[in-house]
Each structure stands twice: as C-alpha cells, then as structure tokens.
CSV table of N, CA and C in Angstrom, one decimal:
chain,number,residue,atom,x,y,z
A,1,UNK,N,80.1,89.2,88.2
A,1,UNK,CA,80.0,87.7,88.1
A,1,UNK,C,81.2,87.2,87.2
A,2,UNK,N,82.1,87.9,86.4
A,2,UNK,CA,82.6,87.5,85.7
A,2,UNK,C,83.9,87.5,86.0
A,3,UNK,N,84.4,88.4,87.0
A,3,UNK,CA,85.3,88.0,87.4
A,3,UNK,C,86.0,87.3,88.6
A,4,UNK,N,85.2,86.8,89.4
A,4,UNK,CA,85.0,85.9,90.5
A,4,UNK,C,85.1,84.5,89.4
A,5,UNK,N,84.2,84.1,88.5
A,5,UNK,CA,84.4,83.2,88.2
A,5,UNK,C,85.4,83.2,87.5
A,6,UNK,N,86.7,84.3,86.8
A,6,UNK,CA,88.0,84.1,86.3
A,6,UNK,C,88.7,83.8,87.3
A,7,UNK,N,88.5,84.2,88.8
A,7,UNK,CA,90.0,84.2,89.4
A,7,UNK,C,89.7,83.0,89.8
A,8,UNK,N,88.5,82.1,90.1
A,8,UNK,CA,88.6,81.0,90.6
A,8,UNK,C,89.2,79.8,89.7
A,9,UNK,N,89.6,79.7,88.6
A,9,UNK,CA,90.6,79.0,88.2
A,9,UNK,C,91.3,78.8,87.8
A,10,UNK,N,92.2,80.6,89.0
A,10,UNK,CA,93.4,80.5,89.5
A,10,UNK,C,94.3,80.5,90.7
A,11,UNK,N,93.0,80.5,91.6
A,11,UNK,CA,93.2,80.7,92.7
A,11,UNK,C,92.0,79.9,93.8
A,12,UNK,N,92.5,79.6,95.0
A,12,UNK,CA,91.3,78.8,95.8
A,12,UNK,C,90.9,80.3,96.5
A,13,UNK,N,89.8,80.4,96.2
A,13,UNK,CA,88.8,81.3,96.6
A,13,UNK,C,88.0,80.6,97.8
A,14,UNK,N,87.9,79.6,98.4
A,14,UNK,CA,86.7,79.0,98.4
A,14,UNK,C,87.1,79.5,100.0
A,15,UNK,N,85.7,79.5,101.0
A,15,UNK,CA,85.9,79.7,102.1
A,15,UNK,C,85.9,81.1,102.7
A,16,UNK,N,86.4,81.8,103.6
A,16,UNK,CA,85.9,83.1,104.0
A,16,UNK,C,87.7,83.7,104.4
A,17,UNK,N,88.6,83.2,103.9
A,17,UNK,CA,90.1,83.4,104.1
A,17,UNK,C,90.2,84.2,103.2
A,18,UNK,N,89.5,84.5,102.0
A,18,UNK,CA,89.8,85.4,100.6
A,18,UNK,C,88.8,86.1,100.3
A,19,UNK,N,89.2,87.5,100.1
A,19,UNK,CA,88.1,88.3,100.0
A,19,UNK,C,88.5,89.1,98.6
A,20,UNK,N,87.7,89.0,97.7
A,20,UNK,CA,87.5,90.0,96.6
A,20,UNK,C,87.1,91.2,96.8
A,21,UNK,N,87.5,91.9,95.8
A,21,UNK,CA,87.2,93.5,96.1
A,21,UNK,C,86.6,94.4,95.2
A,22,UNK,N,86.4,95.4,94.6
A,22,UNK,CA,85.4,96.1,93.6
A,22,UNK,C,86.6,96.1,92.6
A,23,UNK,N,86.8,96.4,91.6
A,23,UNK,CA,87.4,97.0,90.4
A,23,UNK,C,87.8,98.1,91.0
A,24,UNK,N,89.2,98.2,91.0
A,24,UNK,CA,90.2,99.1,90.6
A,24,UNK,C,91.5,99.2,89.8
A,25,UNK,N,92.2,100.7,89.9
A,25,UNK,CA,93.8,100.3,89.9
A,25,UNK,C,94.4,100.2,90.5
A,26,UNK,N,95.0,98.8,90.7
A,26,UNK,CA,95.8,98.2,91.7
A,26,UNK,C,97.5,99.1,91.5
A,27,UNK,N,97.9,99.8,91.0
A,27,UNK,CA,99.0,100.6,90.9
A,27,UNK,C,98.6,101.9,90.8
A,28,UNK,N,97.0,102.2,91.8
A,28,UNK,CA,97.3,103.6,91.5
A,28,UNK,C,97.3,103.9,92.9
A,29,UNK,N,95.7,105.0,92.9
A,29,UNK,CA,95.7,106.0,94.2
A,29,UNK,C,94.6,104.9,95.5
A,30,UNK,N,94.1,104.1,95.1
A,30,UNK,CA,93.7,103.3,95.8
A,30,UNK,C,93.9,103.5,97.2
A,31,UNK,N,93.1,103.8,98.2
A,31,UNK,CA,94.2,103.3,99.3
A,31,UNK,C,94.6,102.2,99.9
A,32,UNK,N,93.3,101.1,99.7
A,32,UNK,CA,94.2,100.3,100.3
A,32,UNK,C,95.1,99.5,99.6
A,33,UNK,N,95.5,99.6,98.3
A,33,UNK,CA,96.4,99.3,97.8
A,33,UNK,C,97.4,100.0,98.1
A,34,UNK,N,97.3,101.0,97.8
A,34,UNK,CA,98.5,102.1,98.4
A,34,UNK,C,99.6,101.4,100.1
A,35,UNK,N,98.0,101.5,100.8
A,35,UNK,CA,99.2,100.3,101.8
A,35,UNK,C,99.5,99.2,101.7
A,36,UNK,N,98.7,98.5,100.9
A,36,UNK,CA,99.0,97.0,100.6
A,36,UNK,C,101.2,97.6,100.0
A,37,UNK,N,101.4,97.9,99.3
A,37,UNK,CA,102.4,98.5,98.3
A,37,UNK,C,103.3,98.8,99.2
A,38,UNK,N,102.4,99.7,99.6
A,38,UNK,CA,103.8,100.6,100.8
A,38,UNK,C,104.4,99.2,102.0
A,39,UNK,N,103.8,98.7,102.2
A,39,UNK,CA,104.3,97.3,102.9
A,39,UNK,C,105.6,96.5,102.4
A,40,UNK,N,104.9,96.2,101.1
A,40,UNK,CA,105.9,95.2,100.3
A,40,UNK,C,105.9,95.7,98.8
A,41,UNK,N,106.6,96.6,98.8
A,41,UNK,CA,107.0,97.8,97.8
A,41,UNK,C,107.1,96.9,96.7
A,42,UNK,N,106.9,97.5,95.2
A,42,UNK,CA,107.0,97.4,93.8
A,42,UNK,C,105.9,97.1,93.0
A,43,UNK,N,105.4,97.1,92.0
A,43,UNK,CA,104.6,97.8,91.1
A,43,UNK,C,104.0,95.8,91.3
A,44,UNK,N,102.4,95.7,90.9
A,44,UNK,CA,101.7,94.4,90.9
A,44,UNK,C,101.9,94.3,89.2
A,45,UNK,N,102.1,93.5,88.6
A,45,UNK,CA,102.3,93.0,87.5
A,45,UNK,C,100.9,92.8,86.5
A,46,UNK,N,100.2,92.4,87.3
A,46,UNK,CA,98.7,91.9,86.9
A,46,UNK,C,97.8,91.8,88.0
A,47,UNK,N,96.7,92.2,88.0
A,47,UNK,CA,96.0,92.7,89.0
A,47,UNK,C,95.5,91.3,89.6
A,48,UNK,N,96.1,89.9,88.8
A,48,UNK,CA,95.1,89.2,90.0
A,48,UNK,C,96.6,88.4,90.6
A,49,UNK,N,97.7,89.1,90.4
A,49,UNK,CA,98.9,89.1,91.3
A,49,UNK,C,99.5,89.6,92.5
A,50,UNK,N,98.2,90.3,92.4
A,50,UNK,CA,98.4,91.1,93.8
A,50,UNK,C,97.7,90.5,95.1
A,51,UNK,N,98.6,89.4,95.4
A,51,UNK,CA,97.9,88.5,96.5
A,51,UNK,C,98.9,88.9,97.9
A,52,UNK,N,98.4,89.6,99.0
A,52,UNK,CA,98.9,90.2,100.4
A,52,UNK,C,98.1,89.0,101.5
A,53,UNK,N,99.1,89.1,102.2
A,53,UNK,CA,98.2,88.0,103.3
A,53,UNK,C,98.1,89.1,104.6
A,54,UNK,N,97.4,89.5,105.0
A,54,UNK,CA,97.2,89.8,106.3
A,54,UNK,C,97.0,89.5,107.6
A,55,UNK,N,97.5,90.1,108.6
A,55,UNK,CA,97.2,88.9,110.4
A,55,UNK,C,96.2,89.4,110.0
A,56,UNK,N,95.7,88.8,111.8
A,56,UNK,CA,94.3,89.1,112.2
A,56,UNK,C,93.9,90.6,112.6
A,57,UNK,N,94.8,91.7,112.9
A,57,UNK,CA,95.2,92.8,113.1
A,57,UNK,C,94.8,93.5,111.7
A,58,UNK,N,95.2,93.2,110.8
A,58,UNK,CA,95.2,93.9,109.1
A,58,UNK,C,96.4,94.1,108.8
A,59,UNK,N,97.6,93.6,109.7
A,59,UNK,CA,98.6,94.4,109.3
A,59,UNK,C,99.4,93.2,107.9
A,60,UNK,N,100.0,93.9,106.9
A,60,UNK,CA,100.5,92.6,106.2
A,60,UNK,C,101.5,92.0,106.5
A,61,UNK,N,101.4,90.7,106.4
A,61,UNK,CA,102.7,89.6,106.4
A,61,UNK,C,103.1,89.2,105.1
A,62,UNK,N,102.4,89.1,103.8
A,62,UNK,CA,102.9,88.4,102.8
A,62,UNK,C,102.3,89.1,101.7
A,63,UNK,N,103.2,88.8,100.6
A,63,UNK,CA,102.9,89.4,99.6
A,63,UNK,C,103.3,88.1,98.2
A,64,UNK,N,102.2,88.0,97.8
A,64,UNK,CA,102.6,86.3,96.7
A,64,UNK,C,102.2,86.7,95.5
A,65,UNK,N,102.8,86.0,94.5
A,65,UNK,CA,102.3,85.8,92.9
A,65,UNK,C,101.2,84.7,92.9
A,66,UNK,N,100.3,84.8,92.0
A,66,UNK,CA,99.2,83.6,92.0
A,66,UNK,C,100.1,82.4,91.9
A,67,UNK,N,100.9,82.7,90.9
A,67,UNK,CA,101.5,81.5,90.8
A,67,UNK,C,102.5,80.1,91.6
A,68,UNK,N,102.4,81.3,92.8
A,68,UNK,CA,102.9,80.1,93.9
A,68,UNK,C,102.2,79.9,94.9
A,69,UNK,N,100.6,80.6,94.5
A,69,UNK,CA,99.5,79.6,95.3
A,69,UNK,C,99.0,79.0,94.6
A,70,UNK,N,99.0,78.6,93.2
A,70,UNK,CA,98.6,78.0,92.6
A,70,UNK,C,98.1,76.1,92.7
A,71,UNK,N,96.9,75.9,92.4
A,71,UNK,CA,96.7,74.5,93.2
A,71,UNK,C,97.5,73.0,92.6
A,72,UNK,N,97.8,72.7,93.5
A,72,UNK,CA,99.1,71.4,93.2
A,72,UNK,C,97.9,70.3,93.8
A,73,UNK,N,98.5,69.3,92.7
A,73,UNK,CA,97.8,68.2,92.6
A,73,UNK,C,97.0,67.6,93.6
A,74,UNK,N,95.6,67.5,93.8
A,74,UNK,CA,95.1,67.0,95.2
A,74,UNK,C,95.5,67.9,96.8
A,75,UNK,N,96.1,68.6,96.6
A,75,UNK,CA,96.4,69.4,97.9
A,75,UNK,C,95.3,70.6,98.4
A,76,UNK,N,95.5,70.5,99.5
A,76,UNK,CA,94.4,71.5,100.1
A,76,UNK,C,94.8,72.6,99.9
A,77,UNK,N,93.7,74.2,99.1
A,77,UNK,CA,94.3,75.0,99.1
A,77,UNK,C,94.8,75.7,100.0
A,78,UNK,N,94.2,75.6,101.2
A,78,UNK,CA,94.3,76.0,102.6
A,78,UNK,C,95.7,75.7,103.1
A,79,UNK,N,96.1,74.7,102.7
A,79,UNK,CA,97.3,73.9,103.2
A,79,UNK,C,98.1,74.3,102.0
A,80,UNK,N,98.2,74.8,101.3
A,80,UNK,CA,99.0,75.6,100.1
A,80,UNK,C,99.6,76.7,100.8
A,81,UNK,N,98.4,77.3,100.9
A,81,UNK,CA,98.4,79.2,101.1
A,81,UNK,C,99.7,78.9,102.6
A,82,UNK,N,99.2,77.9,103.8
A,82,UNK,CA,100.5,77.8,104.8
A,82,UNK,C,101.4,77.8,104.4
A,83,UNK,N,101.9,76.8,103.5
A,83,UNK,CA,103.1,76.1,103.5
A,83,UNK,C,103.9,77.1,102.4
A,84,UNK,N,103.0,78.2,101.9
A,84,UNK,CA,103.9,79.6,101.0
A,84,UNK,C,105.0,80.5,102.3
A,85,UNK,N,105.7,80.7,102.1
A,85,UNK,CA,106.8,81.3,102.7
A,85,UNK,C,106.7,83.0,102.7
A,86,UNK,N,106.7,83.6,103.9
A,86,UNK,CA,106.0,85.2,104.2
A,86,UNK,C,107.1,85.8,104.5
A,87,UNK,N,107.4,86.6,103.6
A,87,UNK,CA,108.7,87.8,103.7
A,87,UNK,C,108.4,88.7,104.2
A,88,UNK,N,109.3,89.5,105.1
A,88,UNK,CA,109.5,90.5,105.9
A,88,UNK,C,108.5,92.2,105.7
A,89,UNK,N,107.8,92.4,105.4
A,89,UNK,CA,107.5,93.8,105.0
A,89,UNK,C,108.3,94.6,104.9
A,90,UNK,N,108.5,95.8,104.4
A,90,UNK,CA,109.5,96.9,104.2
A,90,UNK,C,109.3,97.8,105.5
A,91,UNK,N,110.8,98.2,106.2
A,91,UNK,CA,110.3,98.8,107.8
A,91,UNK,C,109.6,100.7,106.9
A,92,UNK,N,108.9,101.4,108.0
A,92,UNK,CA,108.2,102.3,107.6
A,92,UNK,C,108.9,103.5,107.4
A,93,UNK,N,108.7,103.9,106.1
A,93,UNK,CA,109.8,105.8,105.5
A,93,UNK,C,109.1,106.7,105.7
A,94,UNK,N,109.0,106.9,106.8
A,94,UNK,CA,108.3,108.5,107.1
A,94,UNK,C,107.6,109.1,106.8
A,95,UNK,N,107.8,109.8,105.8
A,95,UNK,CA,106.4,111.0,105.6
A,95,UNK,C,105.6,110.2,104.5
A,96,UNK,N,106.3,109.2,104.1
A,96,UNK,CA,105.4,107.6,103.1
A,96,UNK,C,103.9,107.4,104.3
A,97,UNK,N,104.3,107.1,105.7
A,97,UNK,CA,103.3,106.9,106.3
A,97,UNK,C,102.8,107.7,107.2
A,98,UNK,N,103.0,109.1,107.0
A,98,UNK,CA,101.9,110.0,107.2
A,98,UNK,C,101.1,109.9,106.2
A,99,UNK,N,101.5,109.9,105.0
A,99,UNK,CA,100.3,110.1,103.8
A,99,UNK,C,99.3,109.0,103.8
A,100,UNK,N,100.3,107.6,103.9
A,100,UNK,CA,99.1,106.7,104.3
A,100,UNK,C,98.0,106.7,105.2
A,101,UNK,N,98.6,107.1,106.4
A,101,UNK,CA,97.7,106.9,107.7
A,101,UNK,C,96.7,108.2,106.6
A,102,UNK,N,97.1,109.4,106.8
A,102,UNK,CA,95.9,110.3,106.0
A,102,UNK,C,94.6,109.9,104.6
A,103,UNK,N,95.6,109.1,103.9
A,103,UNK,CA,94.4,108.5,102.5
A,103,UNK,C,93.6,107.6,103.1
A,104,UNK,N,94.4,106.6,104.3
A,104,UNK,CA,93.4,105.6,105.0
A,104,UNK,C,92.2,106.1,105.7
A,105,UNK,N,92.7,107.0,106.5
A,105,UNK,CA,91.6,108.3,107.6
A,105,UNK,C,90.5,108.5,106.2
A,106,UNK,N,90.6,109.4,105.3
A,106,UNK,CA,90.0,110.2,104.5
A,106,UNK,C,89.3,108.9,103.8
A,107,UNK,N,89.8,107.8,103.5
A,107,UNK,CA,88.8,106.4,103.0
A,107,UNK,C,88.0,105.9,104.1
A,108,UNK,N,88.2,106.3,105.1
A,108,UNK,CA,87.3,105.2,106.1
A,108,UNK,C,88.0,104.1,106.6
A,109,UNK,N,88.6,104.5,106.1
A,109,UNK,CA,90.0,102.3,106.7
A,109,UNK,C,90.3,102.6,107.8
A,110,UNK,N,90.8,104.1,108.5
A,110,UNK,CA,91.3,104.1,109.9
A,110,UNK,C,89.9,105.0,110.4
C-alpha cells in the first residue's frame, strides 16, 4: 500500500494504461526487466524511472523518465503520456536474445 500511494504523486497511475508490479531489482536478473533493458539499453537510475511503454503486442516502444511524464498544469495525464516522444528501441545482438527469449520461457512470459 505504500508504494502505490508514493508513485501516485508522481505519476498518473489512474486507469488501466499502468500497471505496477511486485518489488524488485530493476537492474538486476529480473526478466522482465532484463527485456525491458535489453530494448532500450542503460542502467534505470531510480526504480520509479523505469517507465517503458509497450504496444498492444508487448513489444516496447518507449522508454521515459518520470519526469517527462510528469503532470503539467490541468492537462490530461493520458494526453501527457501521447504527446511524450518514443525512441527507436535498440535493433537485437544475438546471443543477448537467446538468453532473453530463454529467462522469458523459464519465467513464464513466453
């Protein structure tokens, strides 16, 4: 309960667009951080900076700092999270994503 109610004011949580997750390390063996990462490569700073946007697929499109979803005066967060700008993912390095596809299989994600 306590940390749901930290991230909410920093983030628009509200609605079924954002999904929280259990306590982990977001820079370790996680997997699905591990793919979140292996996407849009470099270490998360603070664990509630690790904001990835996914399609409808799962695959990632965006990788943001809270602080540029952060809520601007009277604006919809919804209409925030669009109007953020989605960088390219990193293309895929080989035996990087065997291991993924394998930690994913062995979690249950594939």
């Amino acid at each position: 309960a306590e940390i749901p109610a930290f991230v909410t004011g920093y983030l628009p949580v509200d609605g079924d667009s954002v999904h929280l997750m259990r306590k982990v390390e977001v820079n370790g063996d996680d997997p699905v951080w591990l793919f979140l990462r292996h996407s849009f490569p470099g270490e998360i700073e603070w664990n509630f900076d690790g904001l990835f946007l996914l399609d409808q697929e799962g695959v990632p499109v965006g990788r943001y700092r809270a602080s540029e979803l952060g809520r601007r005066g009277g604006e919809d967060p919804h209409e925030q999270r669009r109007s953020v700008s989605v960088r390219e993912p990193s293309p895929p390095r080989g035996r990087l994503d065997a291991d993924l596809k394998y930690l994913l299989t062995q979690s249950g994600w594939l």
